[in-house]
Amino acid sequence: MNSETNCVFCRIDKSEIEAQFLHTDEFCFAINDINPVSPVHLLVIPKFHYRNFKEILDDDPKLVSHLFSLSDQLSKAHRVDQTGFRLVINQGGDAGQEIEHFHMHLLAGQQLDFPSA
Ligand code: AMP
């Protein structure tokens, strides 16, 4: 399992930083965002330290599919599958990616008028 010493998400996976786990399995986990921008703001995160979308897609497209399936399950668990939700991937500086470990944001629970996560 590739893991980076100073990566926040790798450290959460190793229980070195606390987080509220909503799901965990062999390949990924989901947590509440520490700084939510909507009533429901979850992060869906592969355990392997892929830095960005291209890396995960090139290496393991089935894992990308798994992350989307999990997002679907989480939207149902949070009862926002009917009201609507947004999945966001911030990639690179112009998108404001803060943590260089691939992740998806699941935003929901209000009208999502703003453009970023
Ligand atoms: P991004 O800008 O797409 O890289 O998003 C990174 C997200 O990680 C931000 O929404 C942060 O609020 C969130 N975040 C940073 N540190 C933590 C943490 N320790 N636990 C949960 N979420 C975090």
Tab-separated table of N, CA, C and O and ligand atoms in Angstrom:
chain	number	residue	atom	x	y	z
A	1	MET	N	0.846	-1.197	0.000
A	1	MET	CA	0.000	0.000	0.000
A	1	MET	C	0.882	1.248	0.000
A	1	MET	O	1.630	1.472	0.961
A	2	ASN	N	0.831	2.014	-1.066
A	2	ASN	CA	1.619	3.241	-1.145
A	2	ASN	C	1.030	4.287	-0.209
A	2	ASN	O	-0.153	4.545	-0.218
A	3	SER	N	1.873	4.892	0.609
A	3	SER	CA	1.382	5.889	1.554
A	3	SER	C	2.457	6.945	1.765
A	3	SER	O	3.644	6.646	1.784
A	4	GLU	N	2.045	8.199	1.902
A	4	GLU	CA	2.981	9.308	2.030
A	4	GLU	C	2.971	9.800	3.473
A	4	GLU	O	1.914	10.058	4.045
A	5	THR	N	4.153	9.995	4.020
A	5	THR	CA	4.299	10.351	5.437
A	5	THR	C	3.547	11.626	5.808
A	5	THR	O	2.921	11.694	6.865
A	6	ASN	N	3.608	12.633	4.932
A	6	ASN	CA	3.022	13.926	5.301
A	6	ASN	C	1.643	14.173	4.703
A	6	ASN	O	1.127	15.275	4.809
A	7	CYS	N	1.064	13.174	4.091
A	7	CYS	CA	-0.243	13.347	3.452
A	7	CYS	C	-1.349	13.210	4.507
A	7	CYS	O	-1.417	12.217	5.225
A	8	VAL	N	-2.217	14.216	4.574
A	8	VAL	CA	-3.301	14.204	5.573
A	8	VAL	C	-4.169	12.954	5.417
A	8	VAL	O	-4.490	12.281	6.416
A	9	PHE	N	-4.535	12.606	4.195
A	9	PHE	CA	-5.444	11.470	4.015
A	9	PHE	C	-4.749	10.139	4.320
A	9	PHE	O	-5.379	9.232	4.874
A	10	CYS	N	-3.459	10.020	3.977
A	10	CYS	CA	-2.724	8.803	4.360
A	10	CYS	C	-2.643	8.700	5.881
A	10	CYS	O	-2.777	7.617	6.458
A	11	ARG	N	-2.453	9.842	6.532
A	11	ARG	CA	-2.349	9.836	7.991
A	11	ARG	C	-3.701	9.518	8.638
A	11	ARG	O	-3.755	8.841	9.667
A	12	ILE	N	-4.791	9.969	8.043
A	12	ILE	CA	-6.122	9.598	8.548
A	12	ILE	C	-6.321	8.100	8.394
A	12	ILE	O	-6.776	7.405	9.308
A	13	ASP	N	-5.931	7.563	7.236
A	13	ASP	CA	-6.079	6.123	6.995
A	13	ASP	C	-5.304	5.309	8.034
A	13	ASP	O	-5.750	4.240	8.457
A	14	LYS	N	-4.151	5.829	8.452
A	14	LYS	CA	-3.318	5.118	9.438
A	14	LYS	C	-3.694	5.476	10.876
A	14	LYS	O	-2.975	5.130	11.823
A	15	SER	N	-4.808	6.217	11.040
A	15	SER	CA	-5.297	6.644	12.362
A	15	SER	C	-4.323	7.559	13.085
A	15	SER	O	-4.352	7.669	14.318
A	16	GLU	N	-3.461	8.244	12.350
A	16	GLU	CA	-2.543	9.208	12.972
A	16	GLU	C	-3.229	10.564	13.148
A	16	GLU	O	-2.811	11.381	13.957
A	17	ILE	N	-4.277	10.801	12.341
A	17	ILE	CA	-5.116	11.994	12.483
A	17	ILE	C	-6.543	11.499	12.632
A	17	ILE	O	-6.962	10.581	11.918
A	18	GLU	N	-7.272	12.108	13.559
A	18	GLU	CA	-8.657	11.692	13.803
A	18	GLU	C	-9.588	12.141	12.688
A	18	GLU	O	-9.405	13.238	12.133
A	19	ALA	N	-10.563	11.332	12.397
A	19	ALA	CA	-11.609	11.714	11.448
A	19	ALA	C	-12.827	10.864	11.756
A	19	ALA	O	-12.735	9.823	12.419
A	20	GLN	N	-13.972	11.345	11.287
A	20	GLN	CA	-15.212	10.595	11.485
A	20	GLN	C	-15.419	9.709	10.258
A	20	GLN	O	-15.784	10.204	9.190
A	21	PHE	N	-15.142	8.413	10.408
A	21	PHE	CA	-15.254	7.483	9.276
A	21	PHE	C	-16.710	7.120	9.032
A	21	PHE	O	-17.431	6.740	9.942
A	22	LEU	N	-17.163	7.267	7.809
A	22	LEU	CA	-18.528	6.910	7.416
A	22	LEU	C	-18.541	5.567	6.713
A	22	LEU	O	-19.577	4.913	6.614
A	23	HIS	N	-17.393	5.198	6.203
A	23	HIS	CA	-17.249	3.929	5.470
A	23	HIS	C	-15.769	3.614	5.415
A	23	HIS	O	-14.937	4.507	5.291
A	24	THR	N	-15.453	2.330	5.485
A	24	THR	CA	-14.089	1.912	5.174
A	24	THR	C	-14.133	0.503	4.611
A	24	THR	O	-14.962	-0.318	5.011
A	25	ASP	N	-13.299	0.247	3.631
A	25	ASP	CA	-13.154	-1.109	3.089
A	25	ASP	C	-11.699	-1.282	2.691
A	25	ASP	O	-10.851	-0.440	2.992
A	26	GLU	N	-11.410	-2.363	1.992
A	26	GLU	CA	-10.024	-2.681	1.635
A	26	GLU	C	-9.378	-1.577	0.784
A	26	GLU	O	-8.168	-1.371	0.825
A	27	PHE	N	-10.189	-0.904	-0.007
A	27	PHE	CA	-9.646	-0.018	-1.036
A	27	PHE	C	-9.810	1.482	-0.760
A	27	PHE	O	-9.103	2.294	-1.325
A	28	CYS	N	-10.796	1.833	0.058
A	28	CYS	CA	-11.103	3.254	0.212
A	28	CYS	C	-11.810	3.526	1.534
A	28	CYS	O	-12.152	2.600	2.276
A	29	PHE	N	-12.000	4.801	1.799
A	29	PHE	CA	-12.774	5.193	2.974
A	29	PHE	C	-13.507	6.505	2.672
A	29	PHE	O	-13.188	7.195	1.690
A	30	ALA	N	-14.481	6.809	3.505
A	30	ALA	CA	-15.228	8.066	3.379
A	30	ALA	C	-15.288	8.720	4.749
A	30	ALA	O	-15.480	8.040	5.771
A	31	ILE	N	-15.087	10.045	4.741
A	31	ILE	CA	-15.120	10.817	5.998
A	31	ILE	C	-15.930	12.100	5.783
A	31	ILE	O	-16.154	12.517	4.641
A	32	ASN	N	-16.317	12.717	6.896
A	32	ASN	CA	-16.901	14.061	6.813
A	32	ASN	C	-15.781	15.066	6.577
A	32	ASN	O	-14.715	14.972	7.209
A	33	ASP	N	-16.012	16.036	5.690
A	33	ASP	CA	-15.029	17.107	5.496
A	33	ASP	C	-14.938	17.939	6.772
A	33	ASP	O	-15.949	18.264	7.395
A	34	ILE	N	-13.730	18.303	7.138
A	34	ILE	CA	-13.511	19.063	8.388
A	34	ILE	C	-14.039	20.496	8.279
A	34	ILE	O	-14.309	21.145	9.284
A	35	ASN	N	-14.201	20.974	7.051
A	35	ASN	CA	-14.625	22.363	6.826
A	35	ASN	C	-15.761	22.375	5.798
A	35	ASN	O	-15.574	22.793	4.653
A	36	PRO	N	-16.953	21.878	6.222
A	36	PRO	CA	-18.020	21.655	5.235
A	36	PRO	C	-18.530	22.936	4.582
A	36	PRO	O	-18.657	23.954	5.253
A	37	VAL	N	-18.810	22.858	3.303
A	37	VAL	CA	-19.371	24.006	2.573
A	37	VAL	C	-20.857	23.792	2.279
A	37	VAL	O	-21.497	24.639	1.667
A	38	SER	N	-21.394	22.653	2.703
A	38	SER	CA	-22.832	22.371	2.556
A	38	SER	C	-23.219	21.424	3.686
A	38	SER	O	-22.340	20.811	4.314
A	39	PRO	N	-24.520	21.289	3.980
A	39	PRO	CA	-24.943	20.458	5.119
A	39	PRO	C	-24.406	19.027	5.044
A	39	PRO	O	-24.088	18.425	6.074
A	40	VAL	N	-24.350	18.473	3.858
A	40	VAL	CA	-23.681	17.180	3.653
A	40	VAL	C	-22.429	17.471	2.829
A	40	VAL	O	-22.513	18.016	1.722
A	41	HIS	N	-21.283	17.170	3.389
A	41	HIS	CA	-20.020	17.365	2.661
A	41	HIS	C	-19.080	16.232	3.066
A	41	HIS	O	-18.444	16.265	4.118
A	42	LEU	N	-19.051	15.201	2.224
A	42	LEU	CA	-18.255	14.008	2.494
A	42	LEU	C	-17.086	13.948	1.533
A	42	LEU	O	-17.128	14.522	0.434
A	43	LEU	N	-16.055	13.229	1.942
A	43	LEU	CA	-14.920	12.977	1.067
A	43	LEU	C	-14.790	11.473	0.864
A	43	LEU	O	-14.820	10.714	1.843
A	44	VAL	N	-14.685	11.066	-0.381
A	44	VAL	CA	-14.519	9.649	-0.733
A	44	VAL	C	-13.080	9.503	-1.231
A	44	VAL	O	-12.673	10.164	-2.196
A	45	ILE	N	-12.313	8.639	-0.564
A	45	ILE	CA	-10.852	8.675	-0.700
A	45	ILE	C	-10.287	7.261	-0.887
A	45	ILE	O	-10.548	6.379	-0.057
A	46	PRO	N	-9.520	7.030	-1.943
A	46	PRO	CA	-8.852	5.724	-2.064
A	46	PRO	C	-7.730	5.640	-1.031
A	46	PRO	O	-7.127	6.660	-0.684
A	47	LYS	N	-7.438	4.445	-0.535
A	47	LYS	CA	-6.354	4.301	0.450
A	47	LYS	C	-4.994	4.514	-0.201
A	47	LYS	O	-4.096	5.089	0.408
A	48	PHE	N	-4.846	4.063	-1.418
A	48	PHE	CA	-3.584	4.206	-2.139
A	48	PHE	C	-3.362	5.682	-2.447
A	48	PHE	O	-4.285	6.405	-2.821
A	49	HIS	N	-2.120	6.114	-2.332
A	49	HIS	CA	-1.819	7.542	-2.504
A	49	HIS	C	-1.667	7.903	-3.990
A	49	HIS	O	-0.552	8.152	-4.458
A	50	TYR	N	-2.795	7.932	-4.705
A	50	TYR	CA	-2.783	8.502	-6.057
A	50	TYR	C	-2.823	10.010	-5.903
A	50	TYR	O	-3.630	10.532	-5.135
A	51	ARG	N	-1.980	10.709	-6.664
A	51	ARG	CA	-1.925	12.163	-6.490
A	51	ARG	C	-3.068	12.878	-7.201
A	51	ARG	O	-3.486	13.952	-6.787
A	52	ASN	N	-3.558	12.286	-8.278
A	52	ASN	CA	-4.580	12.993	-9.060
A	52	ASN	C	-5.409	12.009	-9.886
A	52	ASN	O	-5.176	10.793	-9.869
A	53	PHE	N	-6.353	12.572	-10.618
A	53	PHE	CA	-7.314	11.769	-11.379
A	53	PHE	C	-6.627	10.909	-12.439
A	53	PHE	O	-6.952	9.743	-12.624
A	54	LYS	N	-5.629	11.490	-13.121
A	54	LYS	CA	-4.947	10.754	-14.181
A	54	LYS	C	-4.241	9.520	-13.612
A	54	LYS	O	-4.299	8.439	-14.196
A	55	GLU	N	-3.609	9.691	-12.454
A	55	GLU	CA	-2.878	8.556	-11.869
A	55	GLU	C	-3.808	7.403	-11.523
A	55	GLU	O	-3.509	6.246	-11.814
A	56	ILE	N	-4.943	7.706	-10.920
A	56	ILE	CA	-5.844	6.613	-10.510
A	56	ILE	C	-6.513	5.982	-11.736
A	56	ILE	O	-6.650	4.766	-11.831
A	57	LEU	N	-6.870	6.834	-12.698
A	57	LEU	CA	-7.547	6.317	-13.894
A	57	LEU	C	-6.614	5.421	-14.708
A	57	LEU	O	-7.020	4.368	-15.205
A	58	ASP	N	-5.369	5.831	-14.844
A	58	ASP	CA	-4.400	5.026	-15.593
A	58	ASP	C	-4.101	3.712	-14.890
A	58	ASP	O	-3.948	2.669	-15.518
A	59	ASP	N	-4.021	3.757	-13.558
A	59	ASP	CA	-3.573	2.577	-12.813
A	59	ASP	C	-4.708	1.613	-12.497
A	59	ASP	O	-4.514	0.396	-12.520
A	60	ASP	N	-5.909	2.145	-12.161
A	60	ASP	CA	-6.951	1.263	-11.631
A	60	ASP	C	-8.356	1.829	-11.906
A	60	ASP	O	-9.036	2.311	-10.998
A	61	PRO	N	-8.796	1.771	-13.184
A	61	PRO	CA	-10.129	2.318	-13.497
A	61	PRO	C	-11.257	1.653	-12.712
A	61	PRO	O	-12.268	2.290	-12.429
A	62	LYS	N	-11.051	0.380	-12.310
A	62	LYS	CA	-12.107	-0.286	-11.513
A	62	LYS	C	-12.259	0.382	-10.155
A	62	LYS	O	-13.352	0.418	-9.590
A	63	LEU	N	-11.170	0.905	-9.637
A	63	LEU	CA	-11.243	1.606	-8.352
A	63	LEU	C	-12.039	2.907	-8.505
A	63	LEU	O	-12.811	3.273	-7.616
A	64	VAL	N	-11.885	3.574	-9.645
A	64	VAL	CA	-12.684	4.784	-9.904
A	64	VAL	C	-14.164	4.416	-9.877
A	64	VAL	O	-14.988	5.092	-9.246
A	65	SER	N	-14.497	3.325	-10.523
A	65	SER	CA	-15.886	2.848	-10.537
A	65	SER	C	-16.365	2.539	-9.117
A	65	SER	O	-17.488	2.878	-8.726
A	66	HIS	N	-15.500	1.914	-8.344
A	66	HIS	CA	-15.827	1.599	-6.945
A	66	HIS	C	-16.122	2.886	-6.151
A	66	HIS	O	-17.069	2.938	-5.365
A	67	LEU	N	-15.335	3.926	-6.383
A	67	LEU	CA	-15.536	5.193	-5.661
A	67	LEU	C	-16.871	5.840	-6.043
A	67	LEU	O	-17.568	6.400	-5.192
A	68	PHE	N	-17.236	5.722	-7.327
A	68	PHE	CA	-18.539	6.253	-7.754
A	68	PHE	C	-19.682	5.442	-7.138
A	68	PHE	O	-20.694	6.006	-6.706
A	69	SER	N	-19.519	4.117	-7.098
A	69	SER	CA	-20.564	3.277	-6.479
A	69	SER	C	-20.727	3.620	-5.011
A	69	SER	O	-21.851	3.702	-4.499
A	70	LEU	N	-19.605	3.798	-4.336
A	70	LEU	CA	-19.671	4.159	-2.917
A	70	LEU	C	-20.366	5.511	-2.744
A	70	LEU	O	-21.179	5.694	-1.824
A	71	SER	N	-20.080	6.456	-3.633
A	71	SER	CA	-20.733	7.773	-3.555
A	71	SER	C	-22.246	7.613	-3.698
A	71	SER	O	-23.022	8.280	-2.996
A	72	ASP	N	-22.660	6.748	-4.593
A	72	ASP	CA	-24.090	6.471	-4.767
A	72	ASP	C	-24.688	5.918	-3.468
A	72	ASP	O	-25.743	6.382	-3.003
A	73	GLN	N	-23.988	4.949	-2.861
A	73	GLN	CA	-24.462	4.368	-1.586
A	73	GLN	C	-24.538	5.435	-0.489
A	73	GLN	O	-25.493	5.482	0.290
A	74	LEU	N	-23.523	6.292	-0.437
A	74	LEU	CA	-23.496	7.325	0.607
A	74	LEU	C	-24.611	8.343	0.406
A	74	LEU	O	-25.198	8.840	1.370
A	75	SER	N	-24.926	8.638	-0.857
A	75	SER	CA	-26.017	9.588	-1.121
A	75	SER	C	-27.337	9.007	-0.613
A	75	SER	O	-28.180	9.736	-0.082
A	76	LYS	N	-27.487	7.690	-0.743
A	76	LYS	CA	-28.712	7.038	-0.229
A	76	LYS	C	-28.700	7.030	1.291
A	76	LYS	O	-29.720	7.325	1.927
A	77	ALA	N	-27.547	6.701	1.870
A	77	ALA	CA	-27.440	6.642	3.339
A	77	ALA	C	-27.737	8.009	3.965
A	77	ALA	O	-28.279	8.081	5.064
A	78	HIS	N	-27.400	9.072	3.255
A	78	HIS	CA	-27.649	10.431	3.766
A	78	HIS	C	-28.960	11.013	3.242
A	78	HIS	O	-29.246	12.204	3.432
A	79	ARG	N	-29.723	10.177	2.568
A	79	ARG	CA	-31.055	10.538	2.060
A	79	ARG	C	-31.025	11.777	1.165
A	79	ARG	O	-31.882	12.654	1.255
A	80	VAL	N	-30.012	11.876	0.329
A	80	VAL	CA	-29.946	12.991	-0.620
A	80	VAL	C	-29.972	12.495	-2.066
A	80	VAL	O	-29.792	13.282	-2.996
A	81	ASP	N	-30.169	11.185	-2.232
A	81	ASP	CA	-30.204	10.630	-3.594
A	81	ASP	C	-31.399	11.160	-4.379
A	81	ASP	O	-31.322	11.322	-5.605
A	82	GLN	N	-32.481	11.497	-3.672
A	82	GLN	CA	-33.673	12.020	-4.362
A	82	GLN	C	-33.620	13.544	-4.497
A	82	GLN	O	-34.078	14.098	-5.493
A	83	THR	N	-33.073	14.220	-3.502
A	83	THR	CA	-33.062	15.690	-3.533
A	83	THR	C	-31.934	16.234	-4.400
A	83	THR	O	-32.006	17.376	-4.870
A	84	GLY	N	-30.880	15.456	-4.560
A	84	GLY	CA	-29.787	15.869	-5.437
A	84	GLY	C	-28.482	16.071	-4.702
A	84	GLY	O	-28.463	16.393	-3.511
A	85	PHE	N	-27.415	15.847	-5.412
A	85	PHE	CA	-26.077	16.032	-4.831
A	85	PHE	C	-25.102	16.305	-5.960
A	85	PHE	O	-25.407	16.151	-7.138
A	86	ARG	N	-23.923	16.757	-5.559
A	86	ARG	CA	-22.883	17.068	-6.535
A	86	ARG	C	-21.606	16.333	-6.153
A	86	ARG	O	-21.216	16.342	-4.970
A	87	LEU	N	-20.952	15.708	-7.124
A	87	LEU	CA	-19.638	15.105	-6.911
A	87	LEU	C	-18.605	16.024	-7.538
A	87	LEU	O	-18.757	16.434	-8.692
A	88	VAL	N	-17.570	16.336	-6.770
A	88	VAL	CA	-16.557	17.291	-7.230
A	88	VAL	C	-15.168	16.677	-7.114
A	88	VAL	O	-14.830	16.074	-6.084
A	89	ILE	N	-14.385	16.831	-8.165
A	89	ILE	CA	-12.957	16.478	-8.120
A	89	ILE	C	-12.194	17.768	-8.417
A	89	ILE	O	-12.339	18.331	-9.512
A	90	ASN	N	-11.432	18.249	-7.467
A	90	ASN	CA	-10.556	19.387	-7.706
A	90	ASN	C	-9.207	18.840	-8.161
A	90	ASN	O	-8.580	18.059	-7.450
A	91	GLN	N	-8.789	19.237	-9.320
A	91	GLN	CA	-7.517	18.728	-9.855
A	91	GLN	C	-6.608	19.910	-10.167
A	91	GLN	O	-6.900	20.713	-11.053
A	92	GLY	N	-5.539	20.032	-9.408
A	92	GLY	CA	-4.519	21.036	-9.696
A	92	GLY	C	-4.839	22.419	-9.146
A	92	GLY	O	-5.902	22.661	-8.567
A	93	GLY	N	-3.906	23.316	-9.339
A	93	GLY	CA	-3.946	24.638	-8.726
A	93	GLY	C	-5.140	25.475	-9.120
A	93	GLY	O	-5.777	26.101	-8.273
A	94	ASP	N	-5.482	25.503	-10.389
A	94	ASP	CA	-6.598	26.345	-10.830
A	94	ASP	C	-7.920	25.881	-10.219
A	94	ASP	O	-8.853	26.671	-10.072
A	95	ALA	N	-8.012	24.591	-9.894
A	95	ALA	CA	-9.238	24.068	-9.276
A	95	ALA	C	-9.194	24.187	-7.758
A	95	ALA	O	-10.159	23.847	-7.079
A	96	GLY	N	-8.061	24.632	-7.227
A	96	GLY	CA	-7.938	24.808	-5.774
A	96	GLY	C	-7.690	23.522	-5.019
A	96	GLY	O	-8.014	23.422	-3.832
A	97	GLN	N	-7.089	22.517	-5.676
A	97	GLN	CA	-6.788	21.267	-4.964
A	97	GLN	C	-5.773	21.545	-3.862
A	97	GLN	O	-4.670	22.022	-4.117
A	98	GLU	N	-6.202	21.253	-2.619
A	98	GLU	CA	-5.341	21.522	-1.459
A	98	GLU	C	-4.540	20.295	-1.087
A	98	GLU	O	-3.391	20.403	-0.658
A	99	ILE	N	-5.161	19.134	-1.190
A	99	ILE	CA	-4.508	17.905	-0.736
A	99	ILE	C	-4.210	17.044	-1.953
A	99	ILE	O	-5.123	16.631	-2.683
A	100	GLU	N	-2.919	16.780	-2.148
A	100	GLU	CA	-2.487	16.053	-3.340
A	100	GLU	C	-2.587	14.544	-3.116
A	100	GLU	O	-1.570	13.823	-3.091
A	101	HIS	N	-3.792	14.108	-2.834
A	101	HIS	CA	-4.135	12.679	-2.708
A	101	HIS	C	-5.548	12.623	-3.266
A	101	HIS	O	-6.462	13.230	-2.684
A	102	PHE	N	-5.725	11.924	-4.371
A	102	PHE	CA	-7.007	11.961	-5.075
A	102	PHE	C	-8.183	11.730	-4.123
A	102	PHE	O	-8.136	10.845	-3.267
A	103	HIS	N	-9.241	12.506	-4.318
A	103	HIS	CA	-10.459	12.351	-3.517
A	103	HIS	C	-11.624	12.991	-4.255
A	103	HIS	O	-11.432	13.852	-5.110
A	104	MET	N	-12.813	12.557	-3.897
A	104	MET	CA	-14.038	13.148	-4.446
A	104	MET	C	-14.831	13.759	-3.300
A	104	MET	O	-14.975	13.151	-2.238
A	105	HIS	N	-15.383	14.948	-3.553
A	105	HIS	CA	-16.289	15.575	-2.604
A	105	HIS	C	-17.715	15.189	-2.974
A	105	HIS	O	-18.082	15.241	-4.157
A	106	LEU	N	-18.525	14.851	-1.980
A	106	LEU	CA	-19.978	14.677	-2.189
A	106	LEU	C	-20.662	15.800	-1.415
A	106	LEU	O	-20.550	15.878	-0.187
A	107	LEU	N	-21.309	16.689	-2.180
A	107	LEU	CA	-21.956	17.871	-1.599
A	107	LEU	C	-23.457	17.751	-1.765
A	107	LEU	O	-23.936	17.380	-2.851
A	108	ALA	N	-24.195	18.102	-0.711
A	108	ALA	CA	-25.655	18.015	-0.799
A	108	ALA	C	-26.283	18.714	0.395
A	108	ALA	O	-25.595	19.207	1.282
A	109	GLY	N	-27.604	18.745	0.382
A	109	GLY	CA	-28.355	19.243	1.529
A	109	GLY	C	-28.820	20.681	1.398
A	109	GLY	O	-29.433	21.216	2.325
A	110	GLN	N	-28.519	21.315	0.286
A	110	GLN	CA	-29.010	22.677	0.007
A	110	GLN	C	-28.889	22.907	-1.496
A	110	GLN	O	-28.284	22.110	-2.205
A	111	GLN	N	-29.450	24.027	-1.963
A	111	GLN	CA	-29.227	24.419	-3.354
A	111	GLN	C	-27.739	24.690	-3.537
A	111	GLN	O	-27.163	25.512	-2.819
A	112	LEU	N	-27.121	24.011	-4.488
A	112	LEU	CA	-25.665	24.125	-4.666
A	112	LEU	C	-25.368	25.172	-5.739
A	112	LEU	O	-25.062	24.843	-6.885
A	113	ASP	N	-25.465	26.441	-5.346
A	113	ASP	CA	-25.301	27.518	-6.304
A	113	ASP	C	-23.845	27.882	-6.542
A	113	ASP	O	-23.492	28.453	-7.563
A	114	PHE	N	-22.996	27.548	-5.566
A	114	PHE	CA	-21.600	27.959	-5.667
A	114	PHE	C	-20.831	26.991	-6.584
A	114	PHE	O	-21.171	25.819	-6.694
A	115	PRO	N	-19.771	27.475	-7.205
A	115	PRO	CA	-19.076	26.663	-8.196
A	115	PRO	C	-18.002	25.748	-7.658
A	115	PRO	O	-17.493	24.918	-8.386
A	116	SER	N	-17.605	25.886	-6.376
A	116	SER	CA	-16.463	25.084	-5.937
A	116	SER	C	-16.737	24.388	-4.619
A	116	SER	O	-17.691	24.711	-3.936
A	117	ALA	N	-15.853	23.436	-4.283
A	117	ALA	CA	-15.972	22.693	-3.032
A	117	ALA	C	-14.875	23.106	-2.082
A	117	ALA	O	-13.794	23.385	-2.485
B	1	AMP	P1	-9.344	19.802	-2.121
B	1	AMP	O1	-9.335	21.290	-2.152
B	1	AMP	O2	-10.219	19.201	-3.206
B	1	AMP	O3	-7.950	19.216	-2.087
B	1	AMP	O4	-10.079	19.417	-0.784
B	1	AMP	C1	-9.442	19.027	0.387
B	1	AMP	C2	-10.514	18.960	1.444
B	1	AMP	O5	-9.999	18.262	2.565
B	1	AMP	C3	-10.980	20.334	1.942
B	1	AMP	O6	-12.380	20.469	1.702
B	1	AMP	C4	-10.648	20.306	3.433
B	1	AMP	O7	-11.624	20.956	4.225
B	1	AMP	C5	-10.590	18.812	3.718
B	1	AMP	N1	-9.750	18.434	4.854
B	1	AMP	C6	-8.503	18.864	5.144
B	1	AMP	N2	-8.043	18.276	6.254
B	1	AMP	C7	-9.021	17.441	6.690
B	1	AMP	C8	-9.167	16.557	7.800
B	1	AMP	N3	-8.196	16.395	8.706
B	1	AMP	N4	-10.319	15.857	7.927
B	1	AMP	C9	-11.321	16.013	7.012
B	1	AMP	N5	-11.245	16.829	5.942
B	1	AMP	C10	-10.117	17.538	5.780
